[in-house]
Tab-separated table of C-alpha atoms and ligand atoms in Angstrom:
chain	number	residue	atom	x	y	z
A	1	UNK	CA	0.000	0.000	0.000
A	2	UNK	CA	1.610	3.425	-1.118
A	3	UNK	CA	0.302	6.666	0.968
A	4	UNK	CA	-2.066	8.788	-0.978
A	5	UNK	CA	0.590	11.892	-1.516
A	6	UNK	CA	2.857	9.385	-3.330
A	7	UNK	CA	0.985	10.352	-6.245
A	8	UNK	CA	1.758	13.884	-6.619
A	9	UNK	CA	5.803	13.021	-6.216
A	10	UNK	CA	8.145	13.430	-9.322
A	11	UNK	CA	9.458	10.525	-10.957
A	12	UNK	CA	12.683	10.649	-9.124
A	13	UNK	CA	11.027	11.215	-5.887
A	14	UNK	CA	8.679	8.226	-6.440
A	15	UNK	CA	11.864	5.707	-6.875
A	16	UNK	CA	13.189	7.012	-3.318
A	17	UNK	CA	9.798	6.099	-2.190
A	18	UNK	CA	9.921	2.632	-3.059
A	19	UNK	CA	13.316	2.026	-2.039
A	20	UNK	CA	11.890	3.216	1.317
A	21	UNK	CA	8.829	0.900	1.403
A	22	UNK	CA	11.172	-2.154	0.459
A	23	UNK	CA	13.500	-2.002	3.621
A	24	UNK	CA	11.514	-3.469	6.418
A	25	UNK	CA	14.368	-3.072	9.532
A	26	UNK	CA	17.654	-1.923	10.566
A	27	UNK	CA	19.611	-4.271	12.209
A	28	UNK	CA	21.262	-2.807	15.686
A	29	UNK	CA	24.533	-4.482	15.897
A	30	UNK	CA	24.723	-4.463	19.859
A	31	UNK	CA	21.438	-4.052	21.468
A	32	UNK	CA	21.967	-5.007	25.179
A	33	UNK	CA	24.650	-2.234	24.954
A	34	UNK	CA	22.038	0.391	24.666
A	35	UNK	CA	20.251	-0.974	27.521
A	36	UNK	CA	21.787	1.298	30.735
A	37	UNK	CA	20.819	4.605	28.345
A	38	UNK	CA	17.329	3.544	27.533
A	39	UNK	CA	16.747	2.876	31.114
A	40	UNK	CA	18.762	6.211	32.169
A	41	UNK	CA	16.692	8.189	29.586
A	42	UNK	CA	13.072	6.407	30.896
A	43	UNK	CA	14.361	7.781	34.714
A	44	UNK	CA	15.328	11.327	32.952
A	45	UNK	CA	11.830	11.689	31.339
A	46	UNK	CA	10.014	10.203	34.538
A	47	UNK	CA	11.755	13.097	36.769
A	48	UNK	CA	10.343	16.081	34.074
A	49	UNK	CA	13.882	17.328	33.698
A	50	UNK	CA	14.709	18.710	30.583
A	51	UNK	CA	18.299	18.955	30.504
A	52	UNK	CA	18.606	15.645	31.557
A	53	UNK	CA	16.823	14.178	29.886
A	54	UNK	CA	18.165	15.855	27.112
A	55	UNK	CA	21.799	14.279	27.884
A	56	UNK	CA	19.930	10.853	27.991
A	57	UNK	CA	17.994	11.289	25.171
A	58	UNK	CA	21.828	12.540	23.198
A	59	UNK	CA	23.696	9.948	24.662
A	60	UNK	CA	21.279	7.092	23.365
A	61	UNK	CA	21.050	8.407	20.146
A	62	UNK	CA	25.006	8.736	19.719
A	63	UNK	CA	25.842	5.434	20.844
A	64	UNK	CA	23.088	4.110	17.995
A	65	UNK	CA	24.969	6.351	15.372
A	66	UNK	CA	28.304	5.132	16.536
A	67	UNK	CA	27.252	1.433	16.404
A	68	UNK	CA	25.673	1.634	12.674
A	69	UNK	CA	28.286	4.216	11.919
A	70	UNK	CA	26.991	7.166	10.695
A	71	UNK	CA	27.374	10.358	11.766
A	72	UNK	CA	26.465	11.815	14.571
A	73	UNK	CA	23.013	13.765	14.710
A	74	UNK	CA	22.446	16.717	17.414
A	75	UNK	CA	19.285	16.199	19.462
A	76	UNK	CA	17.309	19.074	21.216
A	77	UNK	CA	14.800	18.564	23.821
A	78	UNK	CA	12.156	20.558	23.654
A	79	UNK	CA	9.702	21.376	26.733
A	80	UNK	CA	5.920	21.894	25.599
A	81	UNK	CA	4.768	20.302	22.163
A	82	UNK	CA	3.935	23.205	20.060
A	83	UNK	CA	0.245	23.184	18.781
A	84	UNK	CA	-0.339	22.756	14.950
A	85	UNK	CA	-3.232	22.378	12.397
A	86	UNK	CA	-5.199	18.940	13.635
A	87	UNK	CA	-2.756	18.668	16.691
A	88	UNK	CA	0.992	18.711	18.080
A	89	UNK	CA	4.130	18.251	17.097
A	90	UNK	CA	6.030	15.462	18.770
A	91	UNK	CA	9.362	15.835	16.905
A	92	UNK	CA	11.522	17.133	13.990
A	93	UNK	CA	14.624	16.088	12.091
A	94	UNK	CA	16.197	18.732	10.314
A	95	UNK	CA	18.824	17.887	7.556
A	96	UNK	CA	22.337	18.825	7.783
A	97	UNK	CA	22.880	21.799	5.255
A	98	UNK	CA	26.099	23.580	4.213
A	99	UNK	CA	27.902	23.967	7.936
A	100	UNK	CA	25.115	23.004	9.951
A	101	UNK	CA	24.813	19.665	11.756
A	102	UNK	CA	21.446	17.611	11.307
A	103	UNK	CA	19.164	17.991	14.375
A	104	UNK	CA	16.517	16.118	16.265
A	105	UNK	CA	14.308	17.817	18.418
A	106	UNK	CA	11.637	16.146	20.274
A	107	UNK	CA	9.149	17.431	22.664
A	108	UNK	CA	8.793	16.433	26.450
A	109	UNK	CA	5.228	17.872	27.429
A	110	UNK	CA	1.913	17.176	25.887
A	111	UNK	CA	0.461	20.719	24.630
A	112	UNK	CA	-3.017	20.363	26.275
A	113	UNK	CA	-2.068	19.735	29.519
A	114	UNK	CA	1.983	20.152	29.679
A	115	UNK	CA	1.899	17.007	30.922
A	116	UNK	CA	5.113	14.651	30.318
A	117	UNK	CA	4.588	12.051	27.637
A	118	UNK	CA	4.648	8.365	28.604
A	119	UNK	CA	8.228	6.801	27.781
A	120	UNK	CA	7.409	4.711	25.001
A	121	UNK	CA	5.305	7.902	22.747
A	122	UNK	CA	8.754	9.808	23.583
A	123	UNK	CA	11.327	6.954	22.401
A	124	UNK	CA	9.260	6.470	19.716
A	125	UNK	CA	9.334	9.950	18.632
A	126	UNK	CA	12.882	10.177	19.039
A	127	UNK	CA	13.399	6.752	17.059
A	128	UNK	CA	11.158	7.912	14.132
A	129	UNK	CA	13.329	11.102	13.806
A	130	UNK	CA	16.271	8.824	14.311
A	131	UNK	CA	15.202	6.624	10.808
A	132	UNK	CA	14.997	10.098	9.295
A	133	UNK	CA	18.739	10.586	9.857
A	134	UNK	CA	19.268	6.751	8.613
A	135	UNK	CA	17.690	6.845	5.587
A	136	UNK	CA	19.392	9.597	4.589
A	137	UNK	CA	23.189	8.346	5.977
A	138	UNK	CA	22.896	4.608	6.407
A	139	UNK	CA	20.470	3.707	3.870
A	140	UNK	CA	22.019	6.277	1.093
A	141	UNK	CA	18.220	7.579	0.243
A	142	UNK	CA	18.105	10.884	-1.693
A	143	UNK	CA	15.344	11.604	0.665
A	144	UNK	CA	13.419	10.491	3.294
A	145	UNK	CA	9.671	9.358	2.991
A	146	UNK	CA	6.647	7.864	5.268
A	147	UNK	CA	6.129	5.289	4.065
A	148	UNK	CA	5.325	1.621	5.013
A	149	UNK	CA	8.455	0.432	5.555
A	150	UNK	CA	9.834	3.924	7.229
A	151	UNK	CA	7.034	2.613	9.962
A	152	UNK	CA	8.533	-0.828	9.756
A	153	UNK	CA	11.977	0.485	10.061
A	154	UNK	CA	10.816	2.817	13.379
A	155	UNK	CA	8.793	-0.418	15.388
A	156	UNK	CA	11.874	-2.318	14.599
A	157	UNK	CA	13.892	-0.146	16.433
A	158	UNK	CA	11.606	0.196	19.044
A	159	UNK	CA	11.399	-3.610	19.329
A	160	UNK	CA	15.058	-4.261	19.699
A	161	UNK	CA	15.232	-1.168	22.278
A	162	UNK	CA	12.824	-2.340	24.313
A	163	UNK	CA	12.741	-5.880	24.585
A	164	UNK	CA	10.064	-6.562	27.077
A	165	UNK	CA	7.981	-9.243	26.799
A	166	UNK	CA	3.943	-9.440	25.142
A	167	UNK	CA	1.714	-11.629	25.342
A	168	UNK	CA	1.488	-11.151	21.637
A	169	UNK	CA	3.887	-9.829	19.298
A	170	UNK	CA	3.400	-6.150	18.793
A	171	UNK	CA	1.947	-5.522	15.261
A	172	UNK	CA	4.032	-2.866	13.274
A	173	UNK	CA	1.766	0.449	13.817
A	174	UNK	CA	1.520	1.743	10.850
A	175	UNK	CA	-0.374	5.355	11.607
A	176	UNK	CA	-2.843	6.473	9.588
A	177	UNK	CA	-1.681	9.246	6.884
A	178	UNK	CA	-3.656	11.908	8.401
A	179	UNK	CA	-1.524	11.324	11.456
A	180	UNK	CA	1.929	12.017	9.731
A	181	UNK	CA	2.098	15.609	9.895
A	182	UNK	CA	1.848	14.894	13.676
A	183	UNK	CA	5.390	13.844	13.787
A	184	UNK	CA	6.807	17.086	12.032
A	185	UNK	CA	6.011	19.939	9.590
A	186	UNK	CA	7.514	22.642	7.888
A	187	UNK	CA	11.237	22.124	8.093
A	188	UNK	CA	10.811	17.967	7.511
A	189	UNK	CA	10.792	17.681	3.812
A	190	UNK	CA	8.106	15.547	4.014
B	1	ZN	ZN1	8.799	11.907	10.180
């Protein structure tokens, strides 16, 4: 299934596309290594500091570039989500451009009720933004699309990050296209 916009790309654009929906996972080389910083950044978030969990949130997200080998990304933690068209925005990767570094920023609070967002919403976030910078580095894309297997790629990391166990295997959420523009507008190129 291709998402409705994939229509209106160019021709170039639509090749990217399906290189994107082809690659269901990325593989992370040493998993139990990342398991002191995921737990660090769930205590971070859990305490509502934003500088620290800023350094957790980093620190994960560095070690994961520096096992896949890419290069580094800068992450920003932002406090409340800001409020856009049909909702708010829970993160935003920003591509590296002539002597800038690429940056993640992700959002701590819920807008409605600056409340912090449960640990699993916020690692997801951060991991979706995260595939942004791989498809771009690791996966050599020209650009970087929702698509099915963008979705795929996210839950995969999310699966191998935190390994706890289901009573039934957790089904690859693949949100609905109206939902996208949650993750990010404007400065995503998507
Ligand atoms: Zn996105």
């Amino acid at each position: 299934m291709k998402f409705g916009y994939y229509n209106r790309l160019g021709e170039k654009q639509k090749a990217t596309y399906r290189k994107s929906d082809a690659i269901d996972a990325v593989k992370v080389p040493d998993a139990g290594a990342l398991e002191p910083l995921v737990g660090q950044l769930e205590a971070a978030l859990s305490s509502g500091k934003r500088l620290a969990t800023a350094k957790a949130a980093s620190a994960l997200v560095l070690e994961l570039c520096r096992q896949l080998a890419v290069p580094a990304v800068r992450v920003t933690v932002r406090a409340v989500r800001p409020e856009i068209e049909g909702g708010e925005l829970h993160g935003l990767y920003t591509f590296a451009e002539k002597g800038t570094a690429p940056t993640i920023e992700v959002w701590m609070k819920t807008a409605a009720h600056e409340r912090v967002v449960r640990f699993r919403t916020f690692l997801r976030t951060l991991l979706h933004e995260l595939v942004h910078h791989l498809d771009v580095t690791l996966l050599g894309l020209q650009d970087s699309f929702h698509t099915e297997g963008f979705f795929r790629r996210e839950s995969s990391l999310v699966r191998q990050l935190v390994a706890r166990p289901q009573s039934k295997p957790a089904k690859a959420k693949t949100p609905k296209p109206r939902q996208l523009a949650l993750f990010e507008m404007g400065k995503a190129r998507s």
